[in-house]
Short mmCIF file of C-alpha atoms in Angstrom, two decimals:
data_model
loop_
_atom_site.label_atom_id
_atom_site.label_comp_id
_atom_site.label_asym_id
_atom_site.label_seq_id
_atom_site.Cartn_x
_atom_site.Cartn_y
_atom_site.Cartn_z
CA UNK A 6 37.85 95.42 52.35
CA UNK A 7 40.38 93.50 50.22
CA UNK A 8 43.26 94.49 52.34
CA UNK A 9 41.44 93.44 55.50
CA UNK A 10 40.89 90.05 53.83
CA UNK A 11 44.51 89.74 52.85
CA UNK A 12 45.49 90.64 56.43
CA UNK A 13 43.19 87.89 57.78
CA UNK A 14 44.72 85.38 55.35
CA UNK A 15 48.22 86.28 56.34
CA UNK A 16 47.40 86.08 59.96
CA UNK A 17 45.92 82.61 59.48
CA UNK A 18 48.87 81.53 57.23
CA UNK A 19 51.21 82.48 60.14
CA UNK A 20 49.55 80.39 62.47
CA UNK A 21 49.19 77.24 60.06
CA UNK A 22 52.85 77.77 59.04
CA UNK A 23 54.10 77.82 62.61
CA UNK A 24 52.10 74.82 63.72
CA UNK A 25 52.78 72.62 60.79
CA UNK A 26 56.51 73.47 60.63
CA UNK A 27 57.02 72.32 64.06
CA UNK A 28 54.98 69.32 63.63
CA UNK A 29 56.98 68.28 60.67
CA UNK A 30 60.18 68.52 62.66
CA UNK A 31 58.77 66.56 65.50
CA UNK A 32 57.37 63.88 63.28
CA UNK A 33 60.69 63.45 61.45
CA UNK A 34 63.11 63.58 64.45
CA UNK A 35 63.56 62.13 67.90
CA UNK A 36 63.74 63.92 71.20
CA UNK A 37 67.34 63.01 71.45
CA UNK A 38 68.09 64.61 68.00
CA UNK A 39 66.34 67.84 69.11
CA UNK A 40 67.61 68.16 72.64
CA UNK A 41 71.03 66.50 72.29
CA UNK A 42 72.94 69.49 70.99
CA UNK A 43 71.75 71.67 74.05
CA UNK A 44 74.49 69.87 75.98
CA UNK A 45 77.12 71.94 74.01
CA UNK A 46 77.30 74.97 76.33
CA UNK A 47 79.74 76.93 74.28
CA UNK A 48 77.51 76.67 71.26
CA UNK A 49 74.59 77.70 73.38
CA UNK A 50 76.51 80.78 74.58
CA UNK A 51 77.61 81.64 71.11
CA UNK A 52 73.92 81.49 70.02
CA UNK A 53 72.75 83.63 72.72
CA UNK A 54 75.52 86.06 72.34
CA UNK A 55 74.71 86.41 68.55
CA UNK A 56 70.98 86.82 68.92
CA UNK A 57 70.45 88.71 72.16
CA UNK A 58 73.56 90.97 72.32
CA UNK A 59 75.23 91.46 68.94
CA UNK A 60 72.11 91.80 66.70
CA UNK A 61 70.46 94.37 68.80
CA UNK A 62 73.77 96.31 69.02
CA UNK A 63 74.06 96.06 65.24
CA UNK A 64 70.61 97.52 64.78
CA UNK A 65 71.44 100.39 67.26
CA UNK A 66 74.61 101.07 65.34
CA UNK A 67 72.90 100.96 61.93
CA UNK A 68 70.21 103.40 63.15
CA UNK A 69 72.92 105.77 64.34
CA UNK A 70 74.31 105.84 60.82
CA UNK A 71 70.84 105.80 59.08
CA UNK A 72 68.26 107.42 61.37
CA UNK A 73 64.58 106.76 60.76
CA UNK A 74 61.47 108.28 62.22
CA UNK A 75 60.99 107.14 65.83
CA UNK A 76 58.17 104.74 65.19
CA UNK A 77 60.15 102.96 62.30
CA UNK A 78 63.16 102.75 64.57
CA UNK A 79 61.09 101.26 67.31
CA UNK A 80 59.79 98.54 64.89
CA UNK A 81 63.31 97.66 63.67
CA UNK A 82 64.58 97.45 67.13
CA UNK A 83 61.67 95.24 68.24
CA UNK A 84 62.61 92.83 65.47
CA UNK A 85 66.38 92.96 66.37
CA UNK A 86 65.43 91.95 70.00
CA UNK A 87 63.18 89.09 69.03
CA UNK A 88 64.78 85.71 68.11
CA UNK A 89 63.43 82.31 67.26
CA UNK A 90 61.18 82.05 64.36
CA UNK A 91 59.37 78.99 62.81
CA UNK A 92 60.61 80.17 59.25
CA UNK A 93 63.99 78.93 60.31
CA UNK A 94 62.74 75.38 59.74
CA UNK A 95 61.82 76.13 56.14
CA UNK A 96 64.99 78.13 55.51
CA UNK A 97 67.17 75.28 56.87
CA UNK A 98 65.34 72.69 54.57
CA UNK A 99 65.85 74.91 51.60
CA UNK A 100 69.53 75.08 52.43
CA UNK A 101 69.68 71.40 53.01
CA UNK A 102 71.38 72.14 56.45
CA UNK A 103 70.46 70.18 59.54
CA UNK A 104 66.68 70.67 60.30
CA UNK A 105 67.00 68.93 63.77
CA UNK A 106 69.65 71.48 64.65
CA UNK A 107 67.38 74.41 63.61
CA UNK A 108 64.56 73.08 65.87
CA UNK A 109 67.21 72.85 68.71
CA UNK A 110 68.13 76.42 68.18
CA UNK A 111 64.41 77.36 68.27
CA UNK A 112 63.87 75.42 71.59
CA UNK A 113 66.72 77.66 72.91
CA UNK A 114 65.76 81.06 71.52
CA UNK A 115 62.12 81.01 72.13
CA UNK A 116 62.06 80.87 75.91
CA UNK A 117 64.91 83.33 76.22
CA UNK A 118 62.96 85.75 73.92
CA UNK A 119 59.99 85.52 76.42
CA UNK A 120 62.22 86.28 79.28
CA UNK A 121 64.63 88.79 77.65
CA UNK A 122 62.14 90.98 75.79
CA UNK A 123 60.19 92.39 78.73
CA UNK A 124 63.41 93.30 80.50
CA UNK A 125 65.48 94.78 77.68
CA UNK A 126 62.92 96.41 75.33
CA UNK A 127 61.67 98.97 77.90
CA UNK A 128 65.32 99.92 78.61
CA UNK A 129 65.97 100.39 74.86
CA UNK A 130 62.55 101.80 74.12
CA UNK A 131 61.31 103.62 77.32
CA UNK A 132 57.91 104.22 75.81
CA UNK A 133 57.23 100.33 75.61
CA UNK A 134 55.77 98.14 78.19
CA UNK A 135 56.14 94.40 77.25
CA UNK A 136 54.09 91.66 78.79
CA UNK A 137 55.90 88.33 79.18
CA UNK A 138 52.64 86.41 79.38
CA UNK A 139 51.39 88.08 76.05
CA UNK A 140 54.57 86.90 74.34
CA UNK A 141 54.76 83.28 75.97
CA UNK A 142 51.20 82.21 75.16
CA UNK A 143 51.25 82.44 71.32
CA UNK A 144 54.79 81.16 71.19
CA UNK A 145 53.87 78.25 73.45
CA UNK A 146 50.71 77.40 71.63
CA UNK A 147 51.95 77.74 68.07
CA UNK A 148 55.50 76.42 68.27
CA UNK A 149 56.70 74.56 71.34
CA UNK A 150 53.44 72.66 72.04
CA UNK A 151 53.13 71.35 68.51
CA UNK A 152 56.70 70.34 68.63
CA UNK A 153 56.34 68.49 71.95
CA UNK A 154 53.19 66.68 70.64
CA UNK A 155 54.83 65.62 67.45
CA UNK A 156 57.90 64.36 69.25
CA UNK A 157 55.52 62.31 71.57
CA UNK A 158 53.84 60.89 68.46
CA UNK A 159 57.11 59.96 67.09
CA UNK A 160 58.32 58.14 70.19
CA UNK A 161 55.00 56.22 70.54
CA UNK A 162 53.92 55.75 67.11
CA UNK A 163 56.83 56.19 64.71
CA UNK A 164 54.90 54.64 61.71
CA UNK A 165 52.22 57.37 61.93
CA UNK A 166 54.74 60.01 62.46
CA UNK A 167 56.68 58.93 59.18
CA UNK A 168 53.33 59.12 57.27
CA UNK A 169 52.36 62.40 58.77
CA UNK A 170 55.70 64.17 58.42
CA UNK A 171 55.37 64.79 54.52
CA UNK A 172 51.75 66.11 54.98
CA UNK A 173 52.96 68.63 57.65
CA UNK A 174 55.81 69.71 55.26
CA UNK A 175 53.46 70.28 52.36
CA UNK A 176 50.97 72.11 54.60
CA UNK A 177 53.75 74.46 55.80
CA UNK A 178 54.94 75.21 52.26
CA UNK A 179 51.34 76.13 51.18
CA UNK A 180 50.98 78.27 54.21
CA UNK A 181 54.24 79.99 53.56
CA UNK A 182 53.38 80.83 50.01
CA UNK A 183 49.88 82.19 51.14
CA UNK A 184 51.64 84.28 53.91
CA UNK A 185 54.25 85.89 51.51
CA UNK A 186 51.67 86.73 48.90
CA UNK A 187 48.97 87.97 51.22
CA UNK A 188 51.36 90.08 53.34
CA UNK A 189 53.07 91.53 50.22
CA UNK A 190 49.74 92.46 48.46
CA UNK A 191 48.20 93.90 51.68
CA UNK A 192 51.18 96.24 52.10
CA UNK A 193 52.21 97.24 48.63
CA UNK A 194 51.55 101.04 49.25
CA UNK A 195 53.59 100.93 52.42
CA UNK A 196 56.29 99.01 50.93
CA UNK A 197 56.70 101.60 48.05
CA UNK A 198 56.83 104.48 50.52
CA UNK A 199 59.45 102.95 52.55
CA UNK A 200 61.44 102.09 49.21
CA UNK A 201 61.08 105.69 48.08
CA UNK A 202 62.19 107.11 51.49
CA UNK A 203 65.12 104.75 51.82
CA UNK A 204 63.74 103.27 55.07
CA UNK A 205 64.04 99.76 53.58
CA UNK A 206 67.84 99.95 53.85
CA UNK A 207 68.41 99.56 57.66
CA UNK A 208 66.19 96.38 57.80
CA UNK A 209 68.18 94.71 54.89
CA UNK A 210 71.39 95.70 56.61
CA UNK A 211 70.37 94.23 59.94
CA UNK A 212 69.27 91.01 58.35
CA UNK A 213 72.47 90.63 56.24
CA UNK A 214 74.67 91.58 59.29
CA UNK A 215 72.79 89.27 61.52
CA UNK A 216 73.55 86.39 59.12
CA UNK A 217 77.30 87.28 59.12
CA UNK A 218 77.24 87.35 62.90
CA UNK A 219 75.56 83.97 63.30
CA UNK A 220 77.62 82.34 60.53
CA UNK A 221 80.96 83.50 62.12
CA UNK A 222 79.93 82.37 65.58
CA UNK A 223 78.65 78.96 64.31
CA UNK A 224 81.94 77.16 65.01
CA UNK A 225 83.87 74.74 62.78
CA UNK A 226 80.92 72.59 61.54
CA UNK A 227 79.56 73.79 58.35
CA UNK A 228 75.93 72.77 59.19
CA UNK A 229 76.09 74.66 62.57
CA UNK A 230 77.47 77.76 60.90
CA UNK A 231 74.63 77.73 58.23
CA UNK A 232 71.89 77.08 60.92
CA UNK A 233 73.21 79.64 63.30
CA UNK A 234 73.62 82.04 60.49
CA UNK A 235 70.07 81.68 59.19
CA UNK A 236 68.63 81.44 62.65
CA UNK A 237 70.26 84.70 63.69
CA UNK A 238 69.16 86.47 60.54
CA UNK A 239 65.53 85.34 60.69
CA UNK A 240 64.08 87.11 63.53
CA UNK A 241 60.83 86.33 65.48
CA UNK A 242 58.30 88.50 63.65
CA UNK A 243 55.47 87.00 65.88
CA UNK A 244 57.02 88.24 68.96
CA UNK A 245 57.88 91.51 67.44
CA UNK A 246 54.29 91.97 66.08
CA UNK A 247 52.76 91.26 69.60
CA UNK A 248 55.01 94.03 71.21
CA UNK A 249 54.36 96.45 68.36
CA UNK A 250 50.50 96.10 68.70
CA UNK A 251 50.33 96.07 72.46
CA UNK A 252 52.97 98.48 73.31
CA UNK A 253 52.99 101.25 70.54
CA UNK A 254 50.25 103.55 69.33
CA UNK A 255 52.04 104.63 66.17
CA UNK A 256 51.14 102.43 63.14
CA UNK A 257 54.70 103.00 61.91
CA UNK A 258 56.06 100.61 64.39
CA UNK A 259 53.89 97.69 63.25
CA UNK A 260 54.59 98.66 59.64
CA UNK A 261 58.34 98.44 60.06
CA UNK A 262 57.92 95.06 61.58
CA UNK A 263 55.88 93.74 58.68
CA UNK A 264 58.35 95.31 56.05
CA UNK A 265 61.33 93.78 57.86
CA UNK A 266 59.64 90.40 57.66
CA UNK A 267 59.14 90.81 53.86
CA UNK A 268 62.76 91.97 53.69
CA UNK A 269 63.85 88.89 55.40
CA UNK A 270 61.79 86.57 53.04
CA UNK A 271 63.33 88.45 50.07
CA UNK A 272 66.93 88.24 51.25
CA UNK A 273 67.04 84.90 53.15
CA UNK A 274 65.25 82.42 50.89
CA UNK A 275 67.55 83.18 47.90
CA UNK A 276 70.51 83.02 50.37
CA UNK A 277 69.25 79.52 51.59
CA UNK A 278 69.07 78.57 47.88
CA UNK A 279 72.74 79.57 47.43
CA UNK A 280 73.78 77.54 50.54
CA UNK A 281 71.90 74.61 49.07
CA UNK A 282 73.78 74.80 45.73
CA UNK A 283 77.11 74.93 47.65
CA UNK A 284 76.12 71.83 49.63
CA UNK A 285 75.07 69.89 46.53
CA UNK A 286 78.42 70.70 44.75
CA UNK A 287 80.47 69.88 48.01
CA UNK A 288 79.15 66.27 48.47
CA UNK A 289 79.24 63.30 46.13
CA UNK A 290 75.61 62.66 46.73
CA UNK A 291 74.74 66.11 45.67
CA UNK A 292 76.80 65.81 42.52
CA UNK A 293 75.17 62.56 41.49
CA UNK A 294 71.67 63.83 42.29
CA UNK A 295 72.10 66.81 40.14
#
């Protein structure tokens, strides 16, 4: 009973977090700031290469070296093939990198995930059947639509947008805390089992390796490197969850998706804090504010 309540709380927190994160970005930035970087074709190609080619290949290579039960392998591969997550907004804010650039990356990665997954996932996992519509609807309603609505408000009523942006940020922070706490408490036995079996290692390696891939392909600009590093490492757990629940009967697949999401929280938020400290020490403003 308690686990069911925690699961419901986590699911609701995911929804609230996704919507409020995208609203906060739209209220605080202009359409030009979000869409302008999409004109850099080479940066777009590097982001696509990192997220949809190199990270899936990394996951396949790690699973060759550290084999898991098939349902667990399937869950990790689903995560590796799903890019673009609202948590990137919060990670970027924690790292004090360019939040608008992280929204640009999401605008790029989300539609590509919807087109990419139904084609590639069945080839890598022949037992899976992925519906593009099932993927597109939740991503559209919880991420792209709130972002578009907030950008519209910002362009028409900038004063209201400035007042509402801090409220959306605070709501997203509360939702994130609830999400992490509820998900962890609901899955403690599973997490312990995977630690004991050593199955937690491949997800951690994929996340760490994905950050390195994104960071190295981010170009010369430090902000771009950090955003692409974090954006490549933070996979789209929502998309992976949809595929795990609709295409696989084994519970282990969904379990690995959940555990990988927790591993991402545990690894990436401290990493974002390290990047923030580097940013503070690298700028005169940062030194004066500390």
